[in-house]
Amino acid sequence: MPITRTDDDRSVTARALHLLGALTPERPSATLAELARAAELPPATAHRLVGELLAWGALERGTDGRYRVGLRLWRTGLLAPVADRLRDRALPYMQDLYEITRENVHLAVRDGDYALYVEKLAGHRSVPVLSRVGERLPLHTTGVGKALLAWAEPEEVHAYCARGLGAWTRHTITESGRLVRDLRRALEREHASTQEEMTLGSCSVAVPVCPDRQAPPVAALGIVVHSVRADLQRLVPALRVAATSLGRAGPYQGVWA
């Protein structure tokens, strides 16, 4: 039986946004009942709002009866600065990295406690990874996430650690002191890395994209490789060249999440 809110004082806009928020990378489509349950709405209210979202183009209904993000909402999302500016400027450098390495190349920005993946290049030889464009993964579990966190203010790092470090594999760093030490090493080496901390069998290395030495990162560039052929250090020079060039391709005001 759907769970609904009996004391719902949310605006119509807020209820519609909660319906859209029920669609995630893990659940890209949903039935009306699933949308209503996730948004904590009565079925009748959900049905009315979904109808309006369909009419506007924010949702579309497949032949299987499930609802998905509509093309109009997708087109609107492409106007976001992170897609319109950062992604477009980064693609040539990412393509160069892929040609050199033939491995997964990622571009991510910080979204609160997560690394939000805004672009990814991969090939047949690349190791399978969990990350997808639009996916958010905890900062401490990925190379790009560590690069974004290491170059943050120390109080931000301690606040992040205080909120708890979840484990994704048996190698994920879950102790605050150990993570702080790892991030300090990343600052000293000017690159961050992981060893099977998000996915067993894969390692990663990443560097921040900074407009200048004093500015915070606008993004992070990373490469993910299979553990059995990992030689992360050899990837760092090419990553640094790409990140430095991308950083100089700004300005990036308003680009990052």
Tab-separated table of C-alpha atoms in Angstrom:
chain	number	residue	atom	x	y	z
A	1	MET	CA	0.000	0.000	0.000
A	2	PRO	CA	1.500	3.400	-0.951
A	3	ILE	CA	2.788	5.566	1.878
A	4	THR	CA	1.419	9.097	1.559
A	5	ARG	CA	1.755	12.250	3.601
A	6	THR	CA	-1.417	13.261	5.393
A	7	ASP	CA	-0.012	16.636	6.503
A	8	ASP	CA	1.354	17.687	3.136
A	9	ASP	CA	1.859	21.449	3.060
A	10	ARG	CA	4.188	21.366	0.047
A	11	SER	CA	3.423	23.628	-2.880
A	12	VAL	CA	2.258	22.206	-6.195
A	13	THR	CA	5.705	22.954	-7.624
A	14	ALA	CA	7.416	21.084	-4.796
A	15	ARG	CA	5.164	18.060	-5.302
A	16	ALA	CA	5.874	18.023	-9.044
A	17	LEU	CA	9.620	18.274	-8.403
A	18	HIS	CA	9.440	15.358	-5.959
A	19	LEU	CA	7.763	13.311	-8.684
A	20	LEU	CA	10.577	14.122	-11.106
A	21	GLY	CA	13.128	13.408	-8.373
A	22	ALA	CA	11.810	9.863	-8.111
A	23	LEU	CA	13.595	9.137	-11.410
A	24	THR	CA	17.260	8.384	-10.774
A	25	PRO	CA	20.149	6.654	-12.577
A	26	GLU	CA	19.238	3.541	-10.591
A	27	ARG	CA	15.562	3.916	-11.521
A	28	PRO	CA	15.326	5.753	-14.869
A	29	SER	CA	11.681	4.733	-15.312
A	30	ALA	CA	8.798	4.133	-12.930
A	31	THR	CA	5.109	3.323	-12.822
A	32	LEU	CA	2.591	5.855	-11.583
A	33	ALA	CA	2.292	3.947	-8.304
A	34	GLU	CA	6.090	3.994	-7.839
A	35	LEU	CA	6.220	7.735	-8.535
A	36	ALA	CA	3.421	8.406	-6.060
A	37	ARG	CA	5.085	6.283	-3.396
A	38	ALA	CA	8.500	7.906	-3.858
A	39	ALA	CA	7.004	11.418	-3.779
A	40	GLU	CA	4.723	10.533	-0.828
A	41	LEU	CA	1.635	11.624	-2.731
A	42	PRO	CA	-1.905	10.226	-2.924
A	43	PRO	CA	-2.417	8.340	-6.201
A	44	ALA	CA	-5.034	10.830	-7.415
A	45	THR	CA	-2.711	13.794	-6.833
A	46	ALA	CA	0.192	11.995	-8.495
A	47	HIS	CA	-2.012	11.115	-11.478
A	48	ARG	CA	-3.033	14.760	-11.967
A	49	LEU	CA	0.513	16.107	-11.661
A	50	VAL	CA	1.971	13.424	-13.916
A	51	GLY	CA	-0.608	14.381	-16.531
A	52	GLU	CA	0.538	17.998	-16.408
A	53	LEU	CA	4.202	16.957	-16.601
A	54	LEU	CA	3.393	14.776	-19.612
A	55	ALA	CA	1.603	17.633	-21.345
A	56	TRP	CA	4.579	19.969	-20.830
A	57	GLY	CA	7.130	17.360	-21.941
A	58	ALA	CA	8.898	16.866	-18.609
A	59	LEU	CA	7.827	13.204	-18.660
A	60	GLU	CA	7.009	10.705	-21.353
A	61	ARG	CA	5.182	7.383	-21.098
A	62	GLY	CA	6.634	4.313	-22.759
A	63	THR	CA	4.737	1.469	-24.383
A	64	ASP	CA	5.372	-0.487	-21.187
A	65	GLY	CA	3.360	2.071	-19.223
A	66	ARG	CA	6.379	3.363	-17.320
A	67	TYR	CA	7.297	7.030	-17.113
A	68	ARG	CA	10.671	8.482	-18.100
A	69	VAL	CA	12.278	11.899	-18.375
A	70	GLY	CA	10.812	13.718	-21.358
A	71	LEU	CA	12.762	15.261	-24.209
A	72	ARG	CA	11.753	18.820	-23.313
A	73	LEU	CA	13.130	18.452	-19.792
A	74	TRP	CA	16.298	16.870	-21.218
A	75	ARG	CA	16.755	19.805	-23.610
A	76	THR	CA	16.267	22.246	-20.762
A	77	GLY	CA	18.843	20.403	-18.647
A	78	LEU	CA	21.426	20.826	-21.389
A	79	LEU	CA	21.306	24.582	-20.778
A	80	ALA	CA	22.928	24.113	-17.346
A	81	PRO	CA	26.421	25.684	-17.338
A	82	VAL	CA	28.106	22.435	-16.333
A	83	ALA	CA	26.883	20.819	-19.548
A	84	ASP	CA	26.888	23.857	-21.804
A	85	ARG	CA	30.371	25.192	-20.970
A	86	LEU	CA	32.542	22.871	-18.889
A	87	ARG	CA	31.636	19.659	-20.693
A	88	ASP	CA	32.056	21.142	-24.165
A	89	ARG	CA	35.412	22.696	-23.278
A	90	ALA	CA	36.638	19.495	-21.647
A	91	LEU	CA	35.787	17.064	-24.445
A	92	PRO	CA	38.817	17.775	-26.692
A	93	TYR	CA	41.209	17.232	-23.769
A	94	MET	CA	39.353	14.112	-22.684
A	95	GLN	CA	39.547	12.748	-26.219
A	96	ASP	CA	43.303	13.332	-26.217
A	97	LEU	CA	43.587	11.429	-22.929
A	98	TYR	CA	41.534	8.568	-24.274
A	99	GLU	CA	43.655	8.321	-27.426
A	100	ILE	CA	46.782	8.111	-25.264
A	101	THR	CA	45.473	5.630	-22.690
A	102	ARG	CA	42.486	3.783	-24.217
A	103	GLU	CA	41.065	3.744	-20.688
A	104	ASN	CA	38.007	5.258	-18.987
A	105	VAL	CA	38.331	9.050	-18.819
A	106	HIS	CA	36.031	10.904	-16.425
A	107	LEU	CA	35.092	14.526	-15.806
A	108	ALA	CA	33.336	15.307	-12.525
A	109	VAL	CA	32.287	18.294	-10.459
A	110	ARG	CA	31.476	18.475	-6.783
A	111	ASP	CA	27.816	18.236	-5.814
A	112	GLY	CA	27.757	18.487	-2.035
A	113	ASP	CA	29.203	15.258	-0.632
A	114	TYR	CA	29.292	13.642	-4.076
A	115	ALA	CA	31.245	13.677	-7.300
A	116	LEU	CA	28.798	14.318	-10.124
A	117	TYR	CA	29.963	12.769	-13.405
A	118	VAL	CA	29.312	15.166	-16.286
A	119	GLU	CA	31.211	13.352	-19.050
A	120	LYS	CA	32.820	9.989	-19.640
A	121	LEU	CA	34.783	8.410	-22.491
A	122	ALA	CA	35.399	4.671	-22.689
A	123	GLY	CA	36.176	1.956	-25.203
A	124	HIS	CA	35.964	-1.809	-25.608
A	125	ARG	CA	39.248	-2.293	-23.747
A	126	SER	CA	38.241	-0.086	-20.820
A	127	VAL	CA	37.483	-1.750	-17.492
A	128	PRO	CA	33.739	-1.763	-16.628
A	129	VAL	CA	32.904	0.880	-14.008
A	130	LEU	CA	29.836	1.988	-12.051
A	131	SER	CA	30.041	5.639	-13.041
A	132	ARG	CA	27.739	7.041	-15.711
A	133	VAL	CA	27.047	10.547	-16.922
A	134	GLY	CA	24.689	12.065	-14.370
A	135	GLU	CA	25.751	9.583	-11.671
A	136	ARG	CA	26.754	10.832	-8.213
A	137	LEU	CA	29.254	8.860	-6.129
A	138	PRO	CA	30.641	9.657	-2.656
A	139	LEU	CA	33.741	11.842	-2.770
A	140	HIS	CA	35.934	9.513	-0.701
A	141	THR	CA	35.390	6.477	-2.933
A	142	THR	CA	36.617	7.756	-6.309
A	143	GLY	CA	39.726	9.365	-7.729
A	144	VAL	CA	37.876	12.405	-9.059
A	145	GLY	CA	36.036	12.724	-5.759
A	146	LYS	CA	39.244	12.653	-3.763
A	147	ALA	CA	40.783	15.252	-6.079
A	148	LEU	CA	37.837	17.556	-5.451
A	149	LEU	CA	37.901	16.942	-1.692
A	150	ALA	CA	41.687	17.183	-1.227
A	151	TRP	CA	41.763	20.692	-2.667
A	152	ALA	CA	38.829	21.841	-0.514
A	153	GLU	CA	39.283	23.855	2.698
A	154	PRO	CA	40.420	21.741	5.695
A	155	GLU	CA	37.214	22.476	7.606
A	156	GLU	CA	35.218	21.110	4.664
A	157	VAL	CA	37.244	17.905	4.755
A	158	HIS	CA	36.690	17.447	8.490
A	159	ALA	CA	32.962	18.183	8.128
A	160	TYR	CA	32.726	15.603	5.343
A	161	CYS	CA	34.470	12.995	7.482
A	162	ALA	CA	32.213	13.782	10.441
A	163	ARG	CA	29.143	12.850	8.396
A	164	GLY	CA	30.430	9.280	8.066
A	165	LEU	CA	32.379	7.367	5.438
A	166	GLY	CA	30.404	4.547	3.904
A	167	ALA	CA	32.088	1.429	2.527
A	168	TRP	CA	31.552	0.333	-1.087
A	169	THR	CA	34.177	-2.411	-1.089
A	170	ARG	CA	36.449	-3.920	1.553
A	171	HIS	CA	39.132	-1.466	0.389
A	172	THR	CA	37.089	1.724	0.821
A	173	ILE	CA	38.643	4.106	3.347
A	174	THR	CA	36.148	4.469	6.185
A	175	GLU	CA	38.407	5.872	8.938
A	176	SER	CA	38.520	9.670	9.086
A	177	GLY	CA	42.178	9.882	10.075
A	178	ARG	CA	43.250	7.594	7.274
A	179	LEU	CA	41.256	9.564	4.695
A	180	VAL	CA	42.727	12.876	5.889
A	181	ARG	CA	46.236	11.432	5.532
A	182	ASP	CA	45.394	10.128	2.063
A	183	LEU	CA	44.116	13.545	0.990
A	184	ARG	CA	47.249	15.230	2.348
A	185	ARG	CA	49.375	12.881	0.258
A	186	ALA	CA	47.242	13.781	-2.749
A	187	LEU	CA	48.020	17.464	-2.183
A	188	GLU	CA	51.737	16.725	-1.901
A	189	ARG	CA	51.789	14.575	-5.048
A	190	GLU	CA	49.304	16.844	-6.866
A	191	HIS	CA	47.122	13.901	-7.794
A	192	ALA	CA	44.646	11.610	-6.026
A	193	SER	CA	44.237	7.881	-6.469
A	194	THR	CA	42.118	4.912	-5.422
A	195	GLN	CA	42.841	1.221	-5.143
A	196	GLU	CA	39.639	-0.802	-5.623
A	197	GLU	CA	37.779	1.549	-3.287
A	198	MET	CA	34.688	1.904	-5.485
A	199	THR	CA	34.833	-1.232	-7.626
A	200	LEU	CA	36.844	-4.386	-7.103
A	201	GLY	CA	39.296	-4.863	-9.947
A	202	SER	CA	39.716	-1.193	-10.845
A	203	CYS	CA	41.975	1.657	-9.738
A	204	SER	CA	41.925	5.330	-10.576
A	205	VAL	CA	44.022	8.458	-10.631
A	206	ALA	CA	42.740	12.031	-10.899
A	207	VAL	CA	43.831	15.654	-10.788
A	208	PRO	CA	41.885	18.854	-10.082
A	209	VAL	CA	40.999	21.377	-12.759
A	210	CYS	CA	41.836	24.796	-11.304
A	211	PRO	CA	41.632	28.179	-13.095
A	212	ASP	CA	44.704	29.219	-11.082
A	213	ARG	CA	46.774	28.030	-8.123
A	214	GLN	CA	44.739	29.985	-5.586
A	215	ALA	CA	41.267	29.119	-6.906
A	216	PRO	CA	39.300	26.037	-5.826
A	217	PRO	CA	38.830	23.262	-8.407
A	218	VAL	CA	36.007	23.698	-10.871
A	219	ALA	CA	36.178	20.000	-11.730
A	220	ALA	CA	38.409	16.938	-11.683
A	221	LEU	CA	39.755	14.805	-14.523
A	222	GLY	CA	40.362	11.136	-13.850
A	223	ILE	CA	41.337	7.861	-15.497
A	224	VAL	CA	40.152	4.430	-14.353
A	225	VAL	CA	42.171	1.319	-15.210
A	226	HIS	CA	42.065	-2.390	-14.437
A	227	SER	CA	43.989	-3.311	-11.303
A	228	VAL	CA	46.035	-5.993	-13.053
A	229	ARG	CA	47.482	-3.487	-15.515
A	230	ALA	CA	47.518	-0.473	-13.193
A	231	ASP	CA	50.497	1.834	-13.539
A	232	LEU	CA	48.853	4.967	-12.262
A	233	GLN	CA	52.003	7.059	-12.075
A	234	ARG	CA	52.549	6.919	-15.844
A	235	LEU	CA	49.118	8.476	-16.383
A	236	VAL	CA	49.747	11.526	-14.187
A	237	PRO	CA	51.764	13.686	-16.662
A	238	ALA	CA	49.108	13.467	-19.378
A	239	LEU	CA	46.364	14.155	-16.826
A	240	ARG	CA	48.178	17.233	-15.546
A	241	VAL	CA	48.673	18.635	-19.041
A	242	ALA	CA	44.977	18.139	-19.860
A	243	ALA	CA	43.777	19.593	-16.540
A	244	THR	CA	46.067	22.613	-16.800
A	245	SER	CA	44.941	23.327	-20.356
A	246	LEU	CA	41.290	22.930	-19.401
A	247	GLY	CA	41.745	25.216	-16.400
A	248	ARG	CA	43.121	27.922	-18.682
A	249	ALA	CA	40.176	27.556	-21.062
A	250	GLY	CA	37.843	29.418	-18.631
A	251	PRO	CA	36.368	31.590	-17.285
A	252	TYR	CA	34.197	29.176	-15.323
A	253	GLN	CA	32.041	31.409	-13.132
A	254	GLY	CA	28.865	29.553	-12.272
A	255	VAL	CA	29.958	26.326	-13.959
A	256	TRP	CA	30.466	24.038	-10.994
A	257	ALA	CA	27.621	22.560	-8.960
